[in-house]
Amino acid sequence: SDDWYRRAELAMSKGDEELAKEALTRRKSYQENADSMLVNLEGQKAAVEKLIANTRFLETKMTEAKSKKDTLKARSISAKTNKQVQDLVSGVSTSSALSAFEKMEEKVMSMEAETDAIGMLNAGTNELEDKFKALEGGDIDDELAKMKAGMLGDGGKKGGALPAGRPVSDAIESELEALRKKADNM
């Protein structure tokens, strides 16, 4: 818009009032367009911030759900173990006590091995999830940096829509389905 103002001044200095008026009209049009784009930019920034906040909230809820699932799983294993011990103890006679203790020891060792295996699987899964979260977080930062660079490079004259992202509902449904399957297997 500053260019059009200088052109209007030049036209006035040359005595062409009609050309100066046209230059000022164009200047006003460009200024209004720039102001509109600024408003759109602020709206886009707010939408991005809200999306980031919602994503963090969802991640927190997913972490809480996973923690609750792990707690319930541990309680289930403990209850099964207690039931097995009670069943063994109630069926033990004094003559077969040694045999019963050997069976109990075998079952406890089997359950400990199962618990260790589950722990190793969960540790590998958590490490893998953390790596993917770090990569996904980097993608968002890269996209935001590209968006900023694009807006600064255009002098703020172009508004843009956010790129299509992964549907949040699909990710939630996928995680919930996985949790349901694990709960059914317990």
JSON list of C-alpha atoms in Angstrom, two decimals:
[
{"chain": "A", "resi": 1, "resn": "SER", "atom": "CA", "xyz": [0.00, 0.00, 0.00]},
{"chain": "A", "resi": 2, "resn": "ASP", "atom": "CA", "xyz": [2.98, 2.30, 0.53]},
{"chain": "A", "resi": 3, "resn": "ASP", "atom": "CA", "xyz": [3.88, 1.90, -3.16]},
{"chain": "A", "resi": 4, "resn": "TRP", "atom": "CA", "xyz": [0.44, 3.13, -4.19]},
{"chain": "A", "resi": 5, "resn": "TYR", "atom": "CA", "xyz": [0.75, 6.09, -1.84]},
{"chain": "A", "resi": 6, "resn": "ARG", "atom": "CA", "xyz": [4.08, 7.05, -3.44]},
{"chain": "A", "resi": 7, "resn": "ARG", "atom": "CA", "xyz": [2.51, 6.69, -6.87]},
{"chain": "A", "resi": 8, "resn": "ALA", "atom": "CA", "xyz": [-0.35, 8.97, -5.81]},
{"chain": "A", "resi": 9, "resn": "GLU", "atom": "CA", "xyz": [2.17, 11.57, -4.62]},
{"chain": "A", "resi": 10, "resn": "LEU", "atom": "CA", "xyz": [4.06, 11.27, -7.91]},
{"chain": "A", "resi": 11, "resn": "ALA", "atom": "CA", "xyz": [0.85, 11.71, -9.91]},
{"chain": "A", "resi": 12, "resn": "MET", "atom": "CA", "xyz": [-0.10, 14.78, -7.84]},
{"chain": "A", "resi": 13, "resn": "SER", "atom": "CA", "xyz": [3.37, 16.27, -8.32]},
{"chain": "A", "resi": 14, "resn": "LYS", "atom": "CA", "xyz": [2.88, 15.84, -12.09]},
{"chain": "A", "resi": 15, "resn": "GLY", "atom": "CA", "xyz": [-0.56, 17.43, -11.85]},
{"chain": "A", "resi": 16, "resn": "ASP", "atom": "CA", "xyz": [-2.58, 14.29, -12.68]},
{"chain": "A", "resi": 17, "resn": "GLU", "atom": "CA", "xyz": [-5.23, 14.35, -9.98]},
{"chain": "A", "resi": 18, "resn": "GLU", "atom": "CA", "xyz": [-7.32, 11.57, -11.55]},
{"chain": "A", "resi": 19, "resn": "LEU", "atom": "CA", "xyz": [-4.35, 9.18, -11.57]},
{"chain": "A", "resi": 20, "resn": "ALA", "atom": "CA", "xyz": [-3.53, 10.13, -7.97]},
{"chain": "A", "resi": 21, "resn": "LYS", "atom": "CA", "xyz": [-7.12, 9.39, -6.96]},
{"chain": "A", "resi": 22, "resn": "GLU", "atom": "CA", "xyz": [-6.96, 5.96, -8.65]},
{"chain": "A", "resi": 23, "resn": "ALA", "atom": "CA", "xyz": [-3.67, 5.18, -6.87]},
{"chain": "A", "resi": 24, "resn": "LEU", "atom": "CA", "xyz": [-5.21, 6.13, -3.49]},
{"chain": "A", "resi": 25, "resn": "THR", "atom": "CA", "xyz": [-8.24, 3.94, -4.24]},
{"chain": "A", "resi": 26, "resn": "ARG", "atom": "CA", "xyz": [-5.98, 0.99, -4.94]},
{"chain": "A", "resi": 27, "resn": "ARG", "atom": "CA", "xyz": [-3.97, 1.74, -1.81]},
{"chain": "A", "resi": 28, "resn": "LYS", "atom": "CA", "xyz": [-7.15, 1.60, 0.27]},
{"chain": "A", "resi": 29, "resn": "SER", "atom": "CA", "xyz": [-8.19, -1.70, -1.35]},
{"chain": "A", "resi": 30, "resn": "TYR", "atom": "CA", "xyz": [-4.79, -3.28, -0.66]},
{"chain": "A", "resi": 31, "resn": "GLN", "atom": "CA", "xyz": [-4.82, -2.01, 2.92]},
{"chain": "A", "resi": 32, "resn": "GLU", "atom": "CA", "xyz": [-8.29, -3.49, 3.55]},
{"chain": "A", "resi": 33, "resn": "ASN", "atom": "CA", "xyz": [-7.17, -6.79, 2.05]},
{"chain": "A", "resi": 34, "resn": "ALA", "atom": "CA", "xyz": [-4.07, -6.83, 4.26]},
{"chain": "A", "resi": 35, "resn": "ASP", "atom": "CA", "xyz": [-6.15, -6.04, 7.35]},
{"chain": "A", "resi": 36, "resn": "SER", "atom": "CA", "xyz": [-8.56, -8.86, 6.50]},
{"chain": "A", "resi": 37, "resn": "MET", "atom": "CA", "xyz": [-5.69, -11.29, 6.09]},
{"chain": "A", "resi": 38, "resn": "LEU", "atom": "CA", "xyz": [-4.26, -10.23, 9.43]},
{"chain": "A", "resi": 39, "resn": "VAL", "atom": "CA", "xyz": [-7.58, -11.04, 11.09]},
{"chain": "A", "resi": 40, "resn": "ASN", "atom": "CA", "xyz": [-7.61, -14.43, 9.34]},
{"chain": "A", "resi": 41, "resn": "LEU", "atom": "CA", "xyz": [-4.05, -15.07, 10.47]},
{"chain": "A", "resi": 42, "resn": "GLU", "atom": "CA", "xyz": [-4.95, -14.37, 14.08]},
{"chain": "A", "resi": 43, "resn": "GLY", "atom": "CA", "xyz": [-7.93, -16.71, 13.77]},
{"chain": "A", "resi": 44, "resn": "GLN", "atom": "CA", "xyz": [-5.71, -19.44, 12.36]},
{"chain": "A", "resi": 45, "resn": "LYS", "atom": "CA", "xyz": [-3.20, -18.97, 15.17]},
{"chain": "A", "resi": 46, "resn": "ALA", "atom": "CA", "xyz": [-5.98, -19.31, 17.75]},
{"chain": "A", "resi": 47, "resn": "ALA", "atom": "CA", "xyz": [-7.29, -22.45, 16.03]},
{"chain": "A", "resi": 48, "resn": "VAL", "atom": "CA", "xyz": [-3.81, -24.00, 16.02]},
{"chain": "A", "resi": 49, "resn": "GLU", "atom": "CA", "xyz": [-3.34, -23.21, 19.72]},
{"chain": "A", "resi": 50, "resn": "LYS", "atom": "CA", "xyz": [-6.71, -24.75, 20.52]},
{"chain": "A", "resi": 51, "resn": "LEU", "atom": "CA", "xyz": [-5.85, -27.84, 18.51]},
{"chain": "A", "resi": 52, "resn": "ILE", "atom": "CA", "xyz": [-2.55, -28.22, 20.35]},
{"chain": "A", "resi": 53, "resn": "ALA", "atom": "CA", "xyz": [-4.29, -27.83, 23.72]},
{"chain": "A", "resi": 54, "resn": "ASN", "atom": "CA", "xyz": [-6.93, -30.41, 22.78]},
{"chain": "A", "resi": 55, "resn": "THR", "atom": "CA", "xyz": [-4.23, -32.82, 21.63]},
{"chain": "A", "resi": 56, "resn": "ARG", "atom": "CA", "xyz": [-2.38, -32.48, 24.94]},
{"chain": "A", "resi": 57, "resn": "PHE", "atom": "CA", "xyz": [-5.63, -33.02, 26.85]},
{"chain": "A", "resi": 58, "resn": "LEU", "atom": "CA", "xyz": [-6.36, -36.15, 24.83]},
{"chain": "A", "resi": 59, "resn": "GLU", "atom": "CA", "xyz": [-2.85, -37.48, 25.42]},
{"chain": "A", "resi": 60, "resn": "THR", "atom": "CA", "xyz": [-3.32, -36.94, 29.16]},
{"chain": "A", "resi": 61, "resn": "LYS", "atom": "CA", "xyz": [-6.62, -38.82, 29.11]},
{"chain": "A", "resi": 62, "resn": "MET", "atom": "CA", "xyz": [-5.07, -41.67, 27.12]},
{"chain": "A", "resi": 63, "resn": "THR", "atom": "CA", "xyz": [-2.22, -41.91, 29.64]},
{"chain": "A", "resi": 64, "resn": "GLU", "atom": "CA", "xyz": [-4.72, -42.00, 32.50]},
{"chain": "A", "resi": 65, "resn": "ALA", "atom": "CA", "xyz": [-6.71, -44.74, 30.75]},
{"chain": "A", "resi": 66, "resn": "LYS", "atom": "CA", "xyz": [-3.56, -46.80, 30.17]},
{"chain": "A", "resi": 67, "resn": "SER", "atom": "CA", "xyz": [-2.55, -46.40, 33.81]},
{"chain": "A", "resi": 68, "resn": "LYS", "atom": "CA", "xyz": [-6.00, -47.47, 34.97]},
{"chain": "A", "resi": 69, "resn": "LYS", "atom": "CA", "xyz": [-5.90, -50.47, 32.61]},
{"chain": "A", "resi": 70, "resn": "ASP", "atom": "CA", "xyz": [-2.51, -51.52, 33.98]},
{"chain": "A", "resi": 71, "resn": "THR", "atom": "CA", "xyz": [-3.78, -51.21, 37.56]},
{"chain": "A", "resi": 72, "resn": "LEU", "atom": "CA", "xyz": [-6.87, -53.28, 36.79]},
{"chain": "A", "resi": 73, "resn": "LYS", "atom": "CA", "xyz": [-4.75, -55.88, 35.03]},
{"chain": "A", "resi": 74, "resn": "ALA", "atom": "CA", "xyz": [-2.43, -56.16, 38.03]},
{"chain": "A", "resi": 75, "resn": "ARG", "atom": "CA", "xyz": [-5.40, -56.48, 40.38]},
{"chain": "A", "resi": 76, "resn": "SER", "atom": "CA", "xyz": [-6.89, -59.18, 38.17]},
{"chain": "A", "resi": 77, "resn": "ILE", "atom": "CA", "xyz": [-3.65, -61.16, 38.20]},
{"chain": "A", "resi": 78, "resn": "SER", "atom": "CA", "xyz": [-3.41, -60.77, 41.96]},
{"chain": "A", "resi": 79, "resn": "ALA", "atom": "CA", "xyz": [-7.01, -61.96, 42.44]},
{"chain": "A", "resi": 80, "resn": "LYS", "atom": "CA", "xyz": [-6.43, -64.99, 40.20]},
{"chain": "A", "resi": 81, "resn": "THR", "atom": "CA", "xyz": [-3.28, -65.84, 42.12]},
{"chain": "A", "resi": 82, "resn": "ASN", "atom": "CA", "xyz": [-5.06, -65.54, 45.47]},
{"chain": "A", "resi": 83, "resn": "LYS", "atom": "CA", "xyz": [-7.88, -67.77, 44.22]},
{"chain": "A", "resi": 84, "resn": "GLN", "atom": "CA", "xyz": [-5.44, -70.40, 42.99]},
{"chain": "A", "resi": 85, "resn": "VAL", "atom": "CA", "xyz": [-3.61, -70.34, 46.32]},
{"chain": "A", "resi": 86, "resn": "GLN", "atom": "CA", "xyz": [-6.90, -70.67, 48.20]},
{"chain": "A", "resi": 87, "resn": "ASP", "atom": "CA", "xyz": [-7.96, -73.56, 45.96]},
{"chain": "A", "resi": 88, "resn": "LEU", "atom": "CA", "xyz": [-4.64, -75.30, 46.54]},
{"chain": "A", "resi": 89, "resn": "VAL", "atom": "CA", "xyz": [-4.67, -74.75, 50.28]},
{"chain": "A", "resi": 90, "resn": "SER", "atom": "CA", "xyz": [-8.26, -75.96, 50.68]},
{"chain": "A", "resi": 91, "resn": "GLY", "atom": "CA", "xyz": [-7.50, -79.19, 48.78]},
{"chain": "A", "resi": 92, "resn": "VAL", "atom": "CA", "xyz": [-4.30, -80.02, 50.68]},
{"chain": "A", "resi": 93, "resn": "SER", "atom": "CA", "xyz": [-4.28, -82.92, 53.11]},
{"chain": "A", "resi": 94, "resn": "THR", "atom": "CA", "xyz": [-1.47, -83.47, 55.61]},
{"chain": "A", "resi": 95, "resn": "SER", "atom": "CA", "xyz": [-0.14, -86.44, 53.64]},
{"chain": "A", "resi": 96, "resn": "SER", "atom": "CA", "xyz": [0.12, -84.52, 50.36]},
{"chain": "A", "resi": 97, "resn": "ALA", "atom": "CA", "xyz": [1.35, -81.18, 51.78]},
{"chain": "A", "resi": 98, "resn": "LEU", "atom": "CA", "xyz": [4.79, -81.48, 50.21]},
{"chain": "A", "resi": 99, "resn": "SER", "atom": "CA", "xyz": [3.32, -82.25, 46.80]},
{"chain": "A", "resi": 100, "resn": "ALA", "atom": "CA", "xyz": [0.91, -79.31, 47.07]},
{"chain": "A", "resi": 101, "resn": "PHE", "atom": "CA", "xyz": [3.74, -76.92, 47.94]},
{"chain": "A", "resi": 102, "resn": "GLU", "atom": "CA", "xyz": [5.68, -78.09, 44.93]},
{"chain": "A", "resi": 103, "resn": "LYS", "atom": "CA", "xyz": [2.64, -77.44, 42.72]},
{"chain": "A", "resi": 104, "resn": "MET", "atom": "CA", "xyz": [2.19, -74.02, 44.29]},
{"chain": "A", "resi": 105, "resn": "GLU", "atom": "CA", "xyz": [5.85, -73.21, 43.69]},
{"chain": "A", "resi": 106, "resn": "GLU", "atom": "CA", "xyz": [5.55, -74.24, 40.03]},
{"chain": "A", "resi": 107, "resn": "LYS", "atom": "CA", "xyz": [2.45, -72.11, 39.56]},
{"chain": "A", "resi": 108, "resn": "VAL", "atom": "CA", "xyz": [4.05, -69.11, 41.29]},
{"chain": "A", "resi": 109, "resn": "MET", "atom": "CA", "xyz": [7.15, -69.45, 39.12]},
{"chain": "A", "resi": 110, "resn": "SER", "atom": "CA", "xyz": [4.94, -69.68, 36.03]},
{"chain": "A", "resi": 111, "resn": "MET", "atom": "CA", "xyz": [3.00, -66.56, 37.06]},
{"chain": "A", "resi": 112, "resn": "GLU", "atom": "CA", "xyz": [6.23, -64.69, 37.81]},
{"chain": "A", "resi": 113, "resn": "ALA", "atom": "CA", "xyz": [7.58, -65.60, 34.38]},
{"chain": "A", "resi": 114, "resn": "GLU", "atom": "CA", "xyz": [4.31, -64.43, 32.82]},
{"chain": "A", "resi": 115, "resn": "THR", "atom": "CA", "xyz": [4.48, -61.16, 34.77]},
{"chain": "A", "resi": 116, "resn": "ASP", "atom": "CA", "xyz": [8.09, -60.61, 33.68]},
{"chain": "A", "resi": 117, "resn": "ALA", "atom": "CA", "xyz": [7.14, -61.27, 30.05]},
{"chain": "A", "resi": 118, "resn": "ILE", "atom": "CA", "xyz": [4.23, -58.83, 30.23]},
{"chain": "A", "resi": 119, "resn": "GLY", "atom": "CA", "xyz": [6.51, -56.24, 31.81]},
{"chain": "A", "resi": 120, "resn": "MET", "atom": "CA", "xyz": [9.06, -56.64, 29.03]},
{"chain": "A", "resi": 121, "resn": "LEU", "atom": "CA", "xyz": [6.36, -56.35, 26.36]},
{"chain": "A", "resi": 122, "resn": "ASN", "atom": "CA", "xyz": [4.91, -53.24, 27.97]},
{"chain": "A", "resi": 123, "resn": "ALA", "atom": "CA", "xyz": [8.34, -51.66, 28.33]},
{"chain": "A", "resi": 124, "resn": "GLY", "atom": "CA", "xyz": [9.06, -52.20, 24.63]},
{"chain": "A", "resi": 125, "resn": "THR", "atom": "CA", "xyz": [5.65, -50.84, 23.66]},
{"chain": "A", "resi": 126, "resn": "ASN", "atom": "CA", "xyz": [6.04, -47.75, 25.87]},
{"chain": "A", "resi": 127, "resn": "GLU", "atom": "CA", "xyz": [9.49, -47.03, 24.46]},
{"chain": "A", "resi": 128, "resn": "LEU", "atom": "CA", "xyz": [8.17, -47.38, 20.92]},
{"chain": "A", "resi": 129, "resn": "GLU", "atom": "CA", "xyz": [5.17, -45.14, 21.70]},
{"chain": "A", "resi": 130, "resn": "ASP", "atom": "CA", "xyz": [7.49, -42.49, 23.19]},
{"chain": "A", "resi": 131, "resn": "LYS", "atom": "CA", "xyz": [9.63, -42.51, 20.04]},
{"chain": "A", "resi": 132, "resn": "PHE", "atom": "CA", "xyz": [6.58, -42.08, 17.79]},
{"chain": "A", "resi": 133, "resn": "LYS", "atom": "CA", "xyz": [5.20, -39.29, 19.98]},
{"chain": "A", "resi": 134, "resn": "ALA", "atom": "CA", "xyz": [8.54, -37.49, 19.72]},
{"chain": "A", "resi": 135, "resn": "LEU", "atom": "CA", "xyz": [8.50, -37.88, 15.93]},
{"chain": "A", "resi": 136, "resn": "GLU", "atom": "CA", "xyz": [4.87, -36.73, 15.65]},
{"chain": "A", "resi": 137, "resn": "GLY", "atom": "CA", "xyz": [5.59, -33.73, 17.87]},
{"chain": "A", "resi": 138, "resn": "GLY", "atom": "CA", "xyz": [8.49, -32.80, 15.55]},
{"chain": "A", "resi": 139, "resn": "ASP", "atom": "CA", "xyz": [6.16, -32.97, 12.53]},
{"chain": "A", "resi": 140, "resn": "ILE", "atom": "CA", "xyz": [3.84, -30.42, 14.11]},
{"chain": "A", "resi": 141, "resn": "ASP", "atom": "CA", "xyz": [6.75, -28.12, 14.94]},
{"chain": "A", "resi": 142, "resn": "ASP", "atom": "CA", "xyz": [8.09, -28.48, 11.37]},
{"chain": "A", "resi": 143, "resn": "GLU", "atom": "CA", "xyz": [4.68, -27.71, 9.86]},
{"chain": "A", "resi": 144, "resn": "LEU", "atom": "CA", "xyz": [4.27, -24.70, 12.12]},
{"chain": "A", "resi": 145, "resn": "ALA", "atom": "CA", "xyz": [7.73, -23.43, 11.14]},
{"chain": "A", "resi": 146, "resn": "LYS", "atom": "CA", "xyz": [6.90, -23.89, 7.44]},
{"chain": "A", "resi": 147, "resn": "MET", "atom": "CA", "xyz": [3.60, -22.08, 7.92]},
{"chain": "A", "resi": 148, "resn": "LYS", "atom": "CA", "xyz": [5.37, -19.18, 9.65]},
{"chain": "A", "resi": 149, "resn": "ALA", "atom": "CA", "xyz": [8.08, -19.05, 6.99]},
{"chain": "A", "resi": 150, "resn": "GLY", "atom": "CA", "xyz": [5.45, -19.09, 4.24]},
{"chain": "A", "resi": 151, "resn": "MET", "atom": "CA", "xyz": [3.49, -16.28, 5.84]},
{"chain": "A", "resi": 152, "resn": "LEU", "atom": "CA", "xyz": [6.58, -14.18, 6.49]},
{"chain": "A", "resi": 153, "resn": "GLY", "atom": "CA", "xyz": [7.92, -14.84, 2.99]},
{"chain": "A", "resi": 154, "resn": "ASP", "atom": "CA", "xyz": [4.64, -13.65, 1.44]},
{"chain": "A", "resi": 155, "resn": "GLY", "atom": "CA", "xyz": [4.69, -10.52, 3.56]},
{"chain": "A", "resi": 156, "resn": "GLY", "atom": "CA", "xyz": [1.54, -11.72, 5.30]},
{"chain": "A", "resi": 157, "resn": "LYS", "atom": "CA", "xyz": [-0.49, -11.31, 2.08]},
{"chain": "A", "resi": 158, "resn": "LYS", "atom": "CA", "xyz": [-1.65, -14.94, 1.74]},
{"chain": "A", "resi": 159, "resn": "GLY", "atom": "CA", "xyz": [-3.98, -16.72, 4.12]},
{"chain": "A", "resi": 160, "resn": "GLY", "atom": "CA", "xyz": [-3.84, -20.46, 4.19]},
{"chain": "A", "resi": 161, "resn": "ALA", "atom": "CA", "xyz": [-5.83, -23.32, 5.53]},
{"chain": "A", "resi": 162, "resn": "LEU", "atom": "CA", "xyz": [-4.30, -25.86, 7.81]},
{"chain": "A", "resi": 163, "resn": "PRO", "atom": "CA", "xyz": [-3.07, -29.01, 6.06]},
{"chain": "A", "resi": 164, "resn": "ALA", "atom": "CA", "xyz": [-5.26, -32.05, 6.43]},
{"chain": "A", "resi": 165, "resn": "GLY", "atom": "CA", "xyz": [-4.23, -33.99, 9.50]},
{"chain": "A", "resi": 166, "resn": "ARG", "atom": "CA", "xyz": [-4.92, -37.39, 10.94]},
{"chain": "A", "resi": 167, "resn": "PRO", "atom": "CA", "xyz": [-8.55, -37.53, 12.10]},
{"chain": "A", "resi": 168, "resn": "VAL", "atom": "CA", "xyz": [-8.56, -37.45, 15.89]},
{"chain": "A", "resi": 169, "resn": "SER", "atom": "CA", "xyz": [-11.68, -39.64, 16.09]},
{"chain": "A", "resi": 170, "resn": "ASP", "atom": "CA", "xyz": [-9.92, -42.45, 14.15]},
{"chain": "A", "resi": 171, "resn": "ALA", "atom": "CA", "xyz": [-6.97, -42.40, 16.55]},
{"chain": "A", "resi": 172, "resn": "ILE", "atom": "CA", "xyz": [-9.29, -42.45, 19.57]},
{"chain": "A", "resi": 173, "resn": "GLU", "atom": "CA", "xyz": [-11.38, -45.30, 18.13]},
{"chain": "A", "resi": 174, "resn": "SER", "atom": "CA", "xyz": [-8.23, -47.28, 17.38]},
{"chain": "A", "resi": 175, "resn": "GLU", "atom": "CA", "xyz": [-6.89, -46.87, 20.92]},
{"chain": "A", "resi": 176, "resn": "LEU", "atom": "CA", "xyz": [-10.29, -47.70, 22.48]},
{"chain": "A", "resi": 177, "resn": "GLU", "atom": "CA", "xyz": [-10.59, -50.84, 20.34]},
{"chain": "A", "resi": 178, "resn": "ALA", "atom": "CA", "xyz": [-7.13, -51.96, 21.46]},
{"chain": "A", "resi": 179, "resn": "LEU", "atom": "CA", "xyz": [-8.10, -51.36, 25.11]},
{"chain": "A", "resi": 180, "resn": "ARG", "atom": "CA", "xyz": [-11.34, -53.36, 24.66]},
{"chain": "A", "resi": 181, "resn": "LYS", "atom": "CA", "xyz": [-9.45, -56.30, 23.17]},
{"chain": "A", "resi": 182, "resn": "LYS", "atom": "CA", "xyz": [-6.94, -56.31, 26.02]},
{"chain": "A", "resi": 183, "resn": "ALA", "atom": "CA", "xyz": [-9.76, -56.12, 28.58]},
{"chain": "A", "resi": 184, "resn": "ASP", "atom": "CA", "xyz": [-11.54, -59.06, 26.92]},
{"chain": "A", "resi": 185, "resn": "ASN", "atom": "CA", "xyz": [-8.35, -61.12, 27.10]},
{"chain": "A", "resi": 186, "resn": "MET", "atom": "CA", "xyz": [-7.99, -60.61, 30.85]}
]
